[in-house]
PDB file of C-alpha atoms and ligand atoms in Angstrom:
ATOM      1  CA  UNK Z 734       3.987  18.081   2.573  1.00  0.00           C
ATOM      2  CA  UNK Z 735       4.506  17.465  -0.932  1.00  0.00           C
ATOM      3  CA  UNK Z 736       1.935  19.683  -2.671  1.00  0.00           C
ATOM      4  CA  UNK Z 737      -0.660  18.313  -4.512  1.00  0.00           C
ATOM      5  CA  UNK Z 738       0.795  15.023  -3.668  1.00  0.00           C
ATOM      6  CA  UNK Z 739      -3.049  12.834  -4.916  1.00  0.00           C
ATOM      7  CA  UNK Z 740      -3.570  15.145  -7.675  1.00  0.00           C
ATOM      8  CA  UNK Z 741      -0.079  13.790  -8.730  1.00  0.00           C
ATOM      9  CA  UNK Z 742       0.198  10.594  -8.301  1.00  0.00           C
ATOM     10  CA  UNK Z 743      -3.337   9.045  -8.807  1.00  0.00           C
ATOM     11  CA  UNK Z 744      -4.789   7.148 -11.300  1.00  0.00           C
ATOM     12  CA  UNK Z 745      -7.631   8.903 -12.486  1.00  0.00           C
ATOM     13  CA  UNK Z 746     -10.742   7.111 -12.237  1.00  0.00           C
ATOM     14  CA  UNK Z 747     -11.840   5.542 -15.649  1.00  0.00           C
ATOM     15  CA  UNK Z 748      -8.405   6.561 -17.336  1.00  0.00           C
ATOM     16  CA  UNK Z 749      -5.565   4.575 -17.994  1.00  0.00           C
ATOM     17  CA  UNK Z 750      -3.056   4.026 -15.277  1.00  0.00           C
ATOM     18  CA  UNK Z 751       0.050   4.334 -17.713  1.00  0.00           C
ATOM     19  CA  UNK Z 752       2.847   2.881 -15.556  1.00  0.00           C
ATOM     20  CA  UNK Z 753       5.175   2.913 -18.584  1.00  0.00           C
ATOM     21  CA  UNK Z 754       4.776   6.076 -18.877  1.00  0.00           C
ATOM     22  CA  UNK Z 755       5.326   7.130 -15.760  1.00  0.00           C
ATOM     23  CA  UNK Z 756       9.253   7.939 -14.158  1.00  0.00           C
ATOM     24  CA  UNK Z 757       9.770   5.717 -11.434  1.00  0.00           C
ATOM     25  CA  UNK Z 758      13.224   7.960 -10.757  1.00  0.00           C
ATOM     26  CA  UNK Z 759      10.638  10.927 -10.376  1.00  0.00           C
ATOM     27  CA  UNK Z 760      11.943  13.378  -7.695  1.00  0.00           C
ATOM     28  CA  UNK Z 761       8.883  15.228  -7.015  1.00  0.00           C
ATOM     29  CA  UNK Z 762      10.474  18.239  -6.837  1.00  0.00           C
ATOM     30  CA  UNK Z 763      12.499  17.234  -3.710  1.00  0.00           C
ATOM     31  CA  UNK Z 764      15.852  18.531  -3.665  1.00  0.00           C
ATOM     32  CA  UNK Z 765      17.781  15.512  -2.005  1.00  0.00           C
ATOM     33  CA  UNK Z 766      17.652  12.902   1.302  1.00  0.00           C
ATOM     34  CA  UNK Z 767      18.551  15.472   3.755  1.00  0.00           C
ATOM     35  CA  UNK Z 768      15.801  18.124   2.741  1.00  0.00           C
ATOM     36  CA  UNK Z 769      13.158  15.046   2.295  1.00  0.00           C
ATOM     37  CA  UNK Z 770      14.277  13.303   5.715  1.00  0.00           C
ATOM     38  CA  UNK Z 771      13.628  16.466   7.298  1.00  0.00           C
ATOM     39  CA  UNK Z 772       9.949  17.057   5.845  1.00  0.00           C
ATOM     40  CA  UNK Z 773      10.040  12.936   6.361  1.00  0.00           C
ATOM     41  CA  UNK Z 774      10.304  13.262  10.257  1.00  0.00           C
ATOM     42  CA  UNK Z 775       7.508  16.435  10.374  1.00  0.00           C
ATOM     43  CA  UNK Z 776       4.865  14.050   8.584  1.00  0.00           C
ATOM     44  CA  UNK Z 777       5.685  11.068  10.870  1.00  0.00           C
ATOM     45  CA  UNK Z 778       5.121  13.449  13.766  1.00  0.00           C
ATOM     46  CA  UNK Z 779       1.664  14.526  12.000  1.00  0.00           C
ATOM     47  CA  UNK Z 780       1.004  11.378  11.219  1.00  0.00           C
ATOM     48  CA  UNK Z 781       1.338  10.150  15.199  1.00  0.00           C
ATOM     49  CA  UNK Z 782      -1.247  13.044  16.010  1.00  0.00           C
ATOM     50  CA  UNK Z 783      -3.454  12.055  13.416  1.00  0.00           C
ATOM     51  CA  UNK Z 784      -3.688   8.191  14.342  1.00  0.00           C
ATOM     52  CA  UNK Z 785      -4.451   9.380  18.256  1.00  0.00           C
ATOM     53  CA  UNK Z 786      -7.691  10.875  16.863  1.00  0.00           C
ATOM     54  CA  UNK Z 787      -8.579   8.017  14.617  1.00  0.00           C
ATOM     55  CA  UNK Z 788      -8.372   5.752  17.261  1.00  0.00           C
ATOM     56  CA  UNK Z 789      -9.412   7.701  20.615  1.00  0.00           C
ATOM     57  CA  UNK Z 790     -12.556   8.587  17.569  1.00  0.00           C
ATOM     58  CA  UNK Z 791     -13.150   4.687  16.837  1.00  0.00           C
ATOM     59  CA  UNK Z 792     -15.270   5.132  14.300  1.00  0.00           C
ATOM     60  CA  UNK Z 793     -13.714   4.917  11.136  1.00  0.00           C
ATOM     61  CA  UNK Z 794     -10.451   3.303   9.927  1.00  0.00           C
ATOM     62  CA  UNK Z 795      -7.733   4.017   7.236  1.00  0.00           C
ATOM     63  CA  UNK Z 796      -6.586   1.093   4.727  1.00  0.00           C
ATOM     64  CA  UNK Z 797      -3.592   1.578   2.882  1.00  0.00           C
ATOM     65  CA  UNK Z 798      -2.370  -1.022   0.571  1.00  0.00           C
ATOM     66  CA  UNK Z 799       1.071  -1.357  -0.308  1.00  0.00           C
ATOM     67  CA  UNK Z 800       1.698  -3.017  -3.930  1.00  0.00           C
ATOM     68  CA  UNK Z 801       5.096  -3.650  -6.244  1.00  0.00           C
ATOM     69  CA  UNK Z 802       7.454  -6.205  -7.514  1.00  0.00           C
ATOM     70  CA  UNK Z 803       9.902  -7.675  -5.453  1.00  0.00           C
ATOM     71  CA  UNK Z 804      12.186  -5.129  -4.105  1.00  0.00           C
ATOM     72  CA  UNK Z 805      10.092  -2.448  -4.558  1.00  0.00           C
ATOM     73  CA  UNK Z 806      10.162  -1.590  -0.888  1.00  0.00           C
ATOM     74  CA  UNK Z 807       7.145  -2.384   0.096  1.00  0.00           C
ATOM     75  CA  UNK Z 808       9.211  -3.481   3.872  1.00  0.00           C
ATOM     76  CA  UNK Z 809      10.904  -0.339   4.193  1.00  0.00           C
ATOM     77  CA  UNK Z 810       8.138   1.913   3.360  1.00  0.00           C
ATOM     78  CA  UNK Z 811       6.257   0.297   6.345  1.00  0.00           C
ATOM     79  CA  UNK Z 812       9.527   0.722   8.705  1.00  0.00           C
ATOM     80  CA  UNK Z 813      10.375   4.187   7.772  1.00  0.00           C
ATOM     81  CA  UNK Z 814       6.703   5.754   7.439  1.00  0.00           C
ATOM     82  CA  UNK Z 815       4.731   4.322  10.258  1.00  0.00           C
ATOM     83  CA  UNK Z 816       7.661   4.022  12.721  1.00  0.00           C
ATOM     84  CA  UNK Z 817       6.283   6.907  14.873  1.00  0.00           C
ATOM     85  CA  UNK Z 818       2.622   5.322  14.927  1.00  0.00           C
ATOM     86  CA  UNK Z 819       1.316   3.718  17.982  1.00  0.00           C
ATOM     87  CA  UNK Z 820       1.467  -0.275  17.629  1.00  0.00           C
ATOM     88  CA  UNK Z 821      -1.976   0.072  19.232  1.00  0.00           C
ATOM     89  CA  UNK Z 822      -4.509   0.739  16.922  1.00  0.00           C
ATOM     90  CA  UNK Z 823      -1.990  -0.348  13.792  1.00  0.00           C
ATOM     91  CA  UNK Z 824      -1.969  -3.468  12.033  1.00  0.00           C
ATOM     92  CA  UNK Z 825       0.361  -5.156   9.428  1.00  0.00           C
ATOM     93  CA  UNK Z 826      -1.081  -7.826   7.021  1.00  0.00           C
ATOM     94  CA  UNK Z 827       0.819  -9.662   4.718  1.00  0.00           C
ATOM     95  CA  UNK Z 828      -0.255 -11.746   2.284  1.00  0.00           C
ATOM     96  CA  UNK Z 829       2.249 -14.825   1.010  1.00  0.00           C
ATOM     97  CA  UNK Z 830       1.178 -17.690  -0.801  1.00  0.00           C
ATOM     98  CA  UNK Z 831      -2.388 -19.012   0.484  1.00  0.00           C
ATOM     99  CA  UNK Z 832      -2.111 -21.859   2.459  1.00  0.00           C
ATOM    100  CA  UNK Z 833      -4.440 -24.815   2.502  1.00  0.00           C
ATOM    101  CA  UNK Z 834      -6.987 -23.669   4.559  1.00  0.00           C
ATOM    102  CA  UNK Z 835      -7.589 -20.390   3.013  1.00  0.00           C
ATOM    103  CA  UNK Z 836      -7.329 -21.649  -0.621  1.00  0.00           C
ATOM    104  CA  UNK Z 837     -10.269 -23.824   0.927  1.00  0.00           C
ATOM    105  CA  UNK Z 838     -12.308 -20.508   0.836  1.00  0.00           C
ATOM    106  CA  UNK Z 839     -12.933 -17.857  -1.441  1.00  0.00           C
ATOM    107  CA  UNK Z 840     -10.570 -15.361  -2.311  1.00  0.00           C
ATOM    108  CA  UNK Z 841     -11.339 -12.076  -0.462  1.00  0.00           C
ATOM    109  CA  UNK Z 842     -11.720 -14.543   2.730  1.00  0.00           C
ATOM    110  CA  UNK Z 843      -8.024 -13.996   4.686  1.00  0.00           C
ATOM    111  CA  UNK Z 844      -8.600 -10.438   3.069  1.00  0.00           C
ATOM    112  CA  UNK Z 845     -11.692  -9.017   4.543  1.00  0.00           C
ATOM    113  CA  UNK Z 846     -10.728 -10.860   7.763  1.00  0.00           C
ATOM    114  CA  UNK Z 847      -8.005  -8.318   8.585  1.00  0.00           C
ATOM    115  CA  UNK Z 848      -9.226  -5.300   7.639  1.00  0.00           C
ATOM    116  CA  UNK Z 849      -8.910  -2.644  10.186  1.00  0.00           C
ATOM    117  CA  UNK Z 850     -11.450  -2.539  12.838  1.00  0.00           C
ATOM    118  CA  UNK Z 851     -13.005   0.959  13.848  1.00  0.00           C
ATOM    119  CA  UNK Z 852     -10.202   3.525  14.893  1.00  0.00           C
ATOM    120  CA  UNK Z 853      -7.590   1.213  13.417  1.00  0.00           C
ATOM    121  CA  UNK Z 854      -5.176   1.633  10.925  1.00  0.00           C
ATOM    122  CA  UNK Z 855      -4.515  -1.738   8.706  1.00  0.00           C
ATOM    123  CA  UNK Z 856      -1.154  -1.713   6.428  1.00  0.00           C
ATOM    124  CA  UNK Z 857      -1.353  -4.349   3.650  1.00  0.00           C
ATOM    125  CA  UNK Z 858       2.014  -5.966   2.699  1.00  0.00           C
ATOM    126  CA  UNK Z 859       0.452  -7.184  -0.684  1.00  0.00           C
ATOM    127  CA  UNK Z 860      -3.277  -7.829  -0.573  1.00  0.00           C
ATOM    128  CA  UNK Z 861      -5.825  -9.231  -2.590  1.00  0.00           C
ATOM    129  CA  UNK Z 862      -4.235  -7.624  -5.808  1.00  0.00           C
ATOM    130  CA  UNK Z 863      -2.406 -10.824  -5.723  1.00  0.00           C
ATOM    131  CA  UNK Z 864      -5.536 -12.508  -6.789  1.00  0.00           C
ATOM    132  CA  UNK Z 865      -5.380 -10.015  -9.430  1.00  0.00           C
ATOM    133  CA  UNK Z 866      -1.499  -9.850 -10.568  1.00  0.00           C
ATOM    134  CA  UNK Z 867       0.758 -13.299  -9.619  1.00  0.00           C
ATOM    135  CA  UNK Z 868      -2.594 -15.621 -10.412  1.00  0.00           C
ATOM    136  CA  UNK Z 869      -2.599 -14.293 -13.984  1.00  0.00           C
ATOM    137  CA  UNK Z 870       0.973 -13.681 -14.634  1.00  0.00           C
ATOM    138  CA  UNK Z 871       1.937 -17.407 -13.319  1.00  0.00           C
ATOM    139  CA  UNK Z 872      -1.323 -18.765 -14.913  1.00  0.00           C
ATOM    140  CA  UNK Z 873      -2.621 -20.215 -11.434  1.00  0.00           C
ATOM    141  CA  UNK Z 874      -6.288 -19.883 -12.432  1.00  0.00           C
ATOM    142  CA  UNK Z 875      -8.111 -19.834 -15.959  1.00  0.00           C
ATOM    143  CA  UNK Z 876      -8.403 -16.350 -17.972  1.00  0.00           C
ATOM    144  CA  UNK Z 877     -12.177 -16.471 -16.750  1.00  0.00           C
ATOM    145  CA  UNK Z 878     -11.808 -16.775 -13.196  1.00  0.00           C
ATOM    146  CA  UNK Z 879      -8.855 -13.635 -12.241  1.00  0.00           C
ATOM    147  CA  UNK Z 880     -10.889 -11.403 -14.950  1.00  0.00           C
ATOM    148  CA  UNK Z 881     -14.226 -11.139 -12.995  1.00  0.00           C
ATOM    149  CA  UNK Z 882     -12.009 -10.319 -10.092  1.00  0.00           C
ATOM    150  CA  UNK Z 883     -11.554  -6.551 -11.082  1.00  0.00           C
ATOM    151  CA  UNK Z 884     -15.663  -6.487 -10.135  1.00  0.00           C
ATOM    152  CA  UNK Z 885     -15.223  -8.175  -6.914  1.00  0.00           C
ATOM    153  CA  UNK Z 886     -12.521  -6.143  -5.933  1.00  0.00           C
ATOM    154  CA  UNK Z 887     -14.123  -3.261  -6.691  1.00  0.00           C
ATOM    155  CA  UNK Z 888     -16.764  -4.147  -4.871  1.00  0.00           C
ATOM    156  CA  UNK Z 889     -15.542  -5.154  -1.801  1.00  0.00           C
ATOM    157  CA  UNK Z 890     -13.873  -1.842  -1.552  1.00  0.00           C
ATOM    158  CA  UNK Z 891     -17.206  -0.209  -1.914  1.00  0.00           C
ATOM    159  CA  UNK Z 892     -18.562  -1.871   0.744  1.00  0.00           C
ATOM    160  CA  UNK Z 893     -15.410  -1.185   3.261  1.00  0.00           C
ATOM    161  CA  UNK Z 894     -15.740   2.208   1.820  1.00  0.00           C
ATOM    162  CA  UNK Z 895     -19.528   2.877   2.734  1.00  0.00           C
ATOM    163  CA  UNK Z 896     -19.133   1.505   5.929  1.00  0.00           C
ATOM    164  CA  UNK Z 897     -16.964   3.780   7.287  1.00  0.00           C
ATOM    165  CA  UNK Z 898     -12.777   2.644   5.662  1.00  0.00           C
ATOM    166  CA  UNK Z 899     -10.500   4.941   3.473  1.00  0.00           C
ATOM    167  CA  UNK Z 900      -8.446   3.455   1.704  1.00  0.00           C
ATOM    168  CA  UNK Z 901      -5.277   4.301  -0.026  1.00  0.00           C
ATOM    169  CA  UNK Z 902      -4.100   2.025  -2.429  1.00  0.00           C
ATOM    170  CA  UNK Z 903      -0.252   2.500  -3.420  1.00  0.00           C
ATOM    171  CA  UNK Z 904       1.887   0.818  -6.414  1.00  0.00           C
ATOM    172  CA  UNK Z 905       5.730   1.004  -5.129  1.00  0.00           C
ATOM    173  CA  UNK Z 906       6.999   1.651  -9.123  1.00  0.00           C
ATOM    174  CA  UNK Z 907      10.651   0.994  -9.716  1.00  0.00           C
ATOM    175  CA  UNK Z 908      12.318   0.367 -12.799  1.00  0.00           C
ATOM    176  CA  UNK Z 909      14.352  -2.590 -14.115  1.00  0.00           C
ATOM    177  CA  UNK Z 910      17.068  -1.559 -13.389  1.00  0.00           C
ATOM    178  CA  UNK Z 911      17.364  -0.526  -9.591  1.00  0.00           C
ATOM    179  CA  UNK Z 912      15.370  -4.173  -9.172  1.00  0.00           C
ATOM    180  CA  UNK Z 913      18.572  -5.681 -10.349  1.00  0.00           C
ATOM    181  CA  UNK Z 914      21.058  -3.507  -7.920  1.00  0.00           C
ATOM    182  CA  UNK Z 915      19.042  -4.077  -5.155  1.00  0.00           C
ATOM    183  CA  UNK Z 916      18.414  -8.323  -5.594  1.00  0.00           C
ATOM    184  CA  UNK Z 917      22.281  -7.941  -6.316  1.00  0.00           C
ATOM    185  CA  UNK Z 918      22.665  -6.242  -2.867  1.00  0.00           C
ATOM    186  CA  UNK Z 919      20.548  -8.614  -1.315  1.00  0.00           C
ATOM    187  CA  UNK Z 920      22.809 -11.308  -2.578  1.00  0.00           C
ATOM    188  CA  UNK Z 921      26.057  -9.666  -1.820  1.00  0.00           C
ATOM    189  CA  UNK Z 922      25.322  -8.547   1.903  1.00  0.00           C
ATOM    190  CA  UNK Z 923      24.989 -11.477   4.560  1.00  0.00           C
ATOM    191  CA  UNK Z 924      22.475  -9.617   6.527  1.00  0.00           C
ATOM    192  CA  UNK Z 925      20.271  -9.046   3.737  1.00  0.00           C
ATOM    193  CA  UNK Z 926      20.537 -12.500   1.775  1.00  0.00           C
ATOM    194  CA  UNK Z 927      17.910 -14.092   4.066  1.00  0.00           C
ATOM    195  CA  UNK Z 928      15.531 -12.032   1.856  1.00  0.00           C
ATOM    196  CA  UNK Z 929      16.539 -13.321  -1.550  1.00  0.00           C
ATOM    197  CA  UNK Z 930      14.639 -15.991  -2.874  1.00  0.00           C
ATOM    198  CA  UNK Z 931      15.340 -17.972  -6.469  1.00  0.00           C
ATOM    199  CA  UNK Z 932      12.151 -17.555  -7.390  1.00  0.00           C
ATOM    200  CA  UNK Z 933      13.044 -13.517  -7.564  1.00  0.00           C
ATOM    201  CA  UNK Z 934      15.045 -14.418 -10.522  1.00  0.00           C
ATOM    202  CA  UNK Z 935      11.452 -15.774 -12.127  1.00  0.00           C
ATOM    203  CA  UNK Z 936       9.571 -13.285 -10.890  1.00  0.00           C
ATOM    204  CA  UNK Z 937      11.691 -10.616 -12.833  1.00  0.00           C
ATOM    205  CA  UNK Z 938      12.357 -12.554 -15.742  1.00  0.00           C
ATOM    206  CA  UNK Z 939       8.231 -11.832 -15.873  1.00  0.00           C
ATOM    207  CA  UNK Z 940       8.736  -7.921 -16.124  1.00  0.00           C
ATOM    208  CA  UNK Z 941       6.723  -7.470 -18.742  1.00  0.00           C
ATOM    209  CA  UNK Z 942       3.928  -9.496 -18.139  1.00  0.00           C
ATOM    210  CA  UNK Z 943       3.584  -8.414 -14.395  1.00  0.00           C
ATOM    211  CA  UNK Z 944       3.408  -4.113 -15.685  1.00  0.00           C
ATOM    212  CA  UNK Z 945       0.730  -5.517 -18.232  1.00  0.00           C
ATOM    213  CA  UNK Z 946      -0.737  -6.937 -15.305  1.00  0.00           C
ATOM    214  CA  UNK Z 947      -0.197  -4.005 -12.804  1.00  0.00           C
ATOM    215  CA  UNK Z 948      -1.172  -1.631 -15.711  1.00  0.00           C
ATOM    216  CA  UNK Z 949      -4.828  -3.772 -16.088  1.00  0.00           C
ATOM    217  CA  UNK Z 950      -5.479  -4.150 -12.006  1.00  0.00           C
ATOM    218  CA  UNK Z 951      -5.089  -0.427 -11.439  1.00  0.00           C
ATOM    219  CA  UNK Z 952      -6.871   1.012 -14.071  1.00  0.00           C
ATOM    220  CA  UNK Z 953      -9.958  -1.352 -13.383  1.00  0.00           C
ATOM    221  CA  UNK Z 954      -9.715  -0.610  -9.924  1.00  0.00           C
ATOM    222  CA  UNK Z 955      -8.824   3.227  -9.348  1.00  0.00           C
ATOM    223  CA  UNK Z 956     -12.158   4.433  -8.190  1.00  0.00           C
ATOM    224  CA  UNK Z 957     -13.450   7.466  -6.133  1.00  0.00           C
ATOM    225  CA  UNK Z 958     -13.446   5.239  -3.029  1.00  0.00           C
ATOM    226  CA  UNK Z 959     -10.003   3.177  -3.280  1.00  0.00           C
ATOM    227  CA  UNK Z 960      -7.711   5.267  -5.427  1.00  0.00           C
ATOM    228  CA  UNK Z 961      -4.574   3.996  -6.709  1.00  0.00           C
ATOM    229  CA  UNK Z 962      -1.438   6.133  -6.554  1.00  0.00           C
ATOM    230  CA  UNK Z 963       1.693   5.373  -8.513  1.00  0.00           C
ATOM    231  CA  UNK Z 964       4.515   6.185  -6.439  1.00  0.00           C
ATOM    232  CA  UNK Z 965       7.941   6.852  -7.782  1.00  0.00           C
ATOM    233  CA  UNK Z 966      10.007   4.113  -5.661  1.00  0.00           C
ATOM    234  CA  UNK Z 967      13.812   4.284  -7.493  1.00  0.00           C
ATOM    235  CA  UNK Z 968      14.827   6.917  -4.858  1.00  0.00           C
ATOM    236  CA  UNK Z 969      13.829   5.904  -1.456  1.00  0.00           C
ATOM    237  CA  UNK Z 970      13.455   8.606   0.258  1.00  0.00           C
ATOM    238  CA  UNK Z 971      11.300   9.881  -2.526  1.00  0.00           C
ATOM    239  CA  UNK Z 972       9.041   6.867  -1.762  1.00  0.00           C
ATOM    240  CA  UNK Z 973       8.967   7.745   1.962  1.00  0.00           C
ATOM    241  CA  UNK Z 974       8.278  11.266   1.583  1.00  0.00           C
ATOM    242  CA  UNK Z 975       5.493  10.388  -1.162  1.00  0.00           C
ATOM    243  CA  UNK Z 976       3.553   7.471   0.983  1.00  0.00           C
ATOM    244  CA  UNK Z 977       3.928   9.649   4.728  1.00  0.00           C
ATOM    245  CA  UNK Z 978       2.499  12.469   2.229  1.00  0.00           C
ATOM    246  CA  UNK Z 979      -0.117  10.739   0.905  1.00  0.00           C
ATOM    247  CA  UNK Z 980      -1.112   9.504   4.316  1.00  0.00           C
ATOM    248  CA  UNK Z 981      -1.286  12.769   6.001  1.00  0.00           C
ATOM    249  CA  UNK Z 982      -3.507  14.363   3.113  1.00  0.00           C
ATOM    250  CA  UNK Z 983      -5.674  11.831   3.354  1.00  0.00           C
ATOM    251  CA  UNK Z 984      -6.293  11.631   7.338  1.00  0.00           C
ATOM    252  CA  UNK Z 985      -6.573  15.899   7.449  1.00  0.00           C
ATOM    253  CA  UNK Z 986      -9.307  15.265   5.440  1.00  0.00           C
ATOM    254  CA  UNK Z 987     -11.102  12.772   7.153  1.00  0.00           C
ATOM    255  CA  UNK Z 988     -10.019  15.232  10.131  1.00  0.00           C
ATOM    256  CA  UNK Z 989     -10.642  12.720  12.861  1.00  0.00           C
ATOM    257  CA  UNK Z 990     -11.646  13.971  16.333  1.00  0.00           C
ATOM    258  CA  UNK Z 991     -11.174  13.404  20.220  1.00  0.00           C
ATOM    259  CA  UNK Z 992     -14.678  12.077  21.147  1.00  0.00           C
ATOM    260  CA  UNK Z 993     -16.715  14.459  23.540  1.00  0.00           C
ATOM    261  CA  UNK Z 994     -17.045  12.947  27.583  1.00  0.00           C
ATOM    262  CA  UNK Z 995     -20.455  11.182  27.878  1.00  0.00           C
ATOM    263  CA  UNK Z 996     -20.351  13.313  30.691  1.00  0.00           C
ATOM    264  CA  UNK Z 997     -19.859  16.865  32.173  1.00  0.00           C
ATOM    265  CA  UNK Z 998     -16.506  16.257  33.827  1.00  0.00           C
ATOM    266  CA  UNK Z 999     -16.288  19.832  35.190  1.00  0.00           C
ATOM    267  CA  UNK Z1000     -15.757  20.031  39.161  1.00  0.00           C
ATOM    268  CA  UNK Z1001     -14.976  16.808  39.675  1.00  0.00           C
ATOM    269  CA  UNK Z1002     -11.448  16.701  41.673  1.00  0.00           C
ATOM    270  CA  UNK Z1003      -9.182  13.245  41.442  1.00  0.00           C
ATOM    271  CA  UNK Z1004      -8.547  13.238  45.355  1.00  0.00           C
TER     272      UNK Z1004
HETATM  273  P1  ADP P1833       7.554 -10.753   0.313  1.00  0.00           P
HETATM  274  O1  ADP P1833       8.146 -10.884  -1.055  1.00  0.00           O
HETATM  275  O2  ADP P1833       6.175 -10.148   0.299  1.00  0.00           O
HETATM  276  O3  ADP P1833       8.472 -10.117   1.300  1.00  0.00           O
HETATM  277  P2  ADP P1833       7.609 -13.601   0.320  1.00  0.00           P
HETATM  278  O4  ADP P1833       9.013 -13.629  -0.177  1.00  0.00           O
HETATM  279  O5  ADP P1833       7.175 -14.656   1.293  1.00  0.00           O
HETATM  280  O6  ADP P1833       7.277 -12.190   0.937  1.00  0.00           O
HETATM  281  O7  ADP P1833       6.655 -13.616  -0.944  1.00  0.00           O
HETATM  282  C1  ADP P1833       5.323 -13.789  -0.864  1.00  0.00           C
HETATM  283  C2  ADP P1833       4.941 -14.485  -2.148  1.00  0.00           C
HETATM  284  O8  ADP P1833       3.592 -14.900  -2.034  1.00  0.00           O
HETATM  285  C3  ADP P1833       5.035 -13.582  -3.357  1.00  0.00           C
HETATM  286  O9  ADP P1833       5.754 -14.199  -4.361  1.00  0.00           O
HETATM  287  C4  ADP P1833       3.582 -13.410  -3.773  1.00  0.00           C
HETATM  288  O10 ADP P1833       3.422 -13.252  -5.144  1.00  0.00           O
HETATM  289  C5  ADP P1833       2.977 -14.701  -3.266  1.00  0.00           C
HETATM  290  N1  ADP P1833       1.529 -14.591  -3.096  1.00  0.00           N
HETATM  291  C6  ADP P1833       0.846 -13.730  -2.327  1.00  0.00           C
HETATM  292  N2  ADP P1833      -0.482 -13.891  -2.467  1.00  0.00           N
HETATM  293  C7  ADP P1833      -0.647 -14.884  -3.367  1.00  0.00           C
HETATM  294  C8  ADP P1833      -1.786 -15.511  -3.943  1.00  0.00           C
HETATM  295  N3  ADP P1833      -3.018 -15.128  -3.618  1.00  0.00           N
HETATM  296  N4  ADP P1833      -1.585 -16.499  -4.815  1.00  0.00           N
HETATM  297  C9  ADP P1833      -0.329 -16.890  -5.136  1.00  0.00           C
HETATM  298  N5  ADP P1833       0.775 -16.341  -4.649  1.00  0.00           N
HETATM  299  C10 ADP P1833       0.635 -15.346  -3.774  1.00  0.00           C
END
């Protein structure tokens, strides 16, 4: 565990998020990969345990959105942390460009539809932040329309909250300049060029408006129910041991337990 991991890496409620300020080649005190695969593997393990009870419980569920420009490894945080976690009672969403049916509906509409059930961890591979972030950066809806989305966001959250979700909202930060080794990787490696896309180029040529962007979403959206944490992302196995950290913190607080038999079990002999 990576003490005092939330205290950290969150963005205080009602303060500014200040991504530029922050180091996205942040070690968090970790020494190097070996050291953080090892504490890497002990959270996973936790983390296995932990899920068990939140789903054998099945009443409340963990949300845990992933966020960050291209590259940022949003995929590989979702392959390396929850690799021990049974498939059962896990879900991926991710969220590309809205197709036709659910730009016919509002919004939060694909969103709230695959939020986790009861017991259930749900992993968002981008999220409604979208709505938030590549709307108003590629001008795909008036000023008016993505600004009152901070209050609906919020808002949803609340509700998810009250009713039982924790969620864990997490910005993958890395810096200019590991973006460009790692599209130039993508391009240079035939097993990884299936991932590049031209419009990456765009995308990046944006930096500056998408931080303004990021910097806006999570500082009008870090709340006491659905924190955002900025996690240094440069290094990653920084990243992994940051997000598995995260995670466990916040499920050995919720402490999630085996339910008790409906009835007394005692004596009775499987013949
Ligand atoms: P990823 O980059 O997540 O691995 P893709 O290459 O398919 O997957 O990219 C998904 C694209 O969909 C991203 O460029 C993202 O900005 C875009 N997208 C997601 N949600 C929305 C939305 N609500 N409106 C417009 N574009 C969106």
């Amino acid at each position: 565990m990576i003490d005092g991991i939330r205290e950290r890496l969150l963005v205080q409620p009602g303060r500014a998020a200040g991504i530029r300020d922050r180091d996205p080649a942040d070690r968090l005190g970790l020494d190097g990969k070996e050291e953080s695969q090892e504490l890497v593997d002990t959270l996973i393990l936790e983390l296995r345990g932990l899920q068990e009870r939140l789903w054998a419980e099945a009443r409340r569920s963990l949300l845990v959105v992933l966020q960050g420009l291209d590259t940022s490894g949003k995929d590989g945080t979702i392959r390396h942390v929850f690799h021990g976690v049974n498939p059962q009672g896990c879900r991926v969403a991710s969220f590309k460009v809205p197709t036709v049916t659910e730009l016919a509906h509002d919004y939060l509409w694909r969103v709230h539809a695959v939020c986790p059930a009861r017991g259930e961890i749900g992993i968002f591979n981008r999220s409604h932040y979208e709505d938030l972030l590549v709307v108003r950066v590629k001008k795909l809806v008036p000023r008016a329309v993505w600004r009152r989305r901070y209050r609906h966001v919020r808002e949803l959250e609340r509700i998810l909250a009250e009713e039982g979700t924790t969620i864990v909202k997490v910005f993958l930060h890395i810096s200019p300049g590991e973006q460009r080794e790692r599209l130039q990787a993508r391009l240079d490696d035939p097993e990884k060029r299936w991932k590049f896309r031209a419009a990456d180029l765009e995308d990046r040529a944006l930096w500056d408006a998408y931080t303004d962007a990021y910097e806006d979403a999570l500082t009008k959206t870090s709340t006491a129910w659905a924190p955002w944490y900025v996690v240094p992302a440069d290094r990653k196995w920084v990243r992994n041991a940051a997000v598995a950290s995260l995670l466990v913190e916040t499920l050995r607080e919720l402490d999630p337990q085996f339910p008790e038999p409906a009835e007394d079990m005692s004596g009775i002999v499987v013949e």
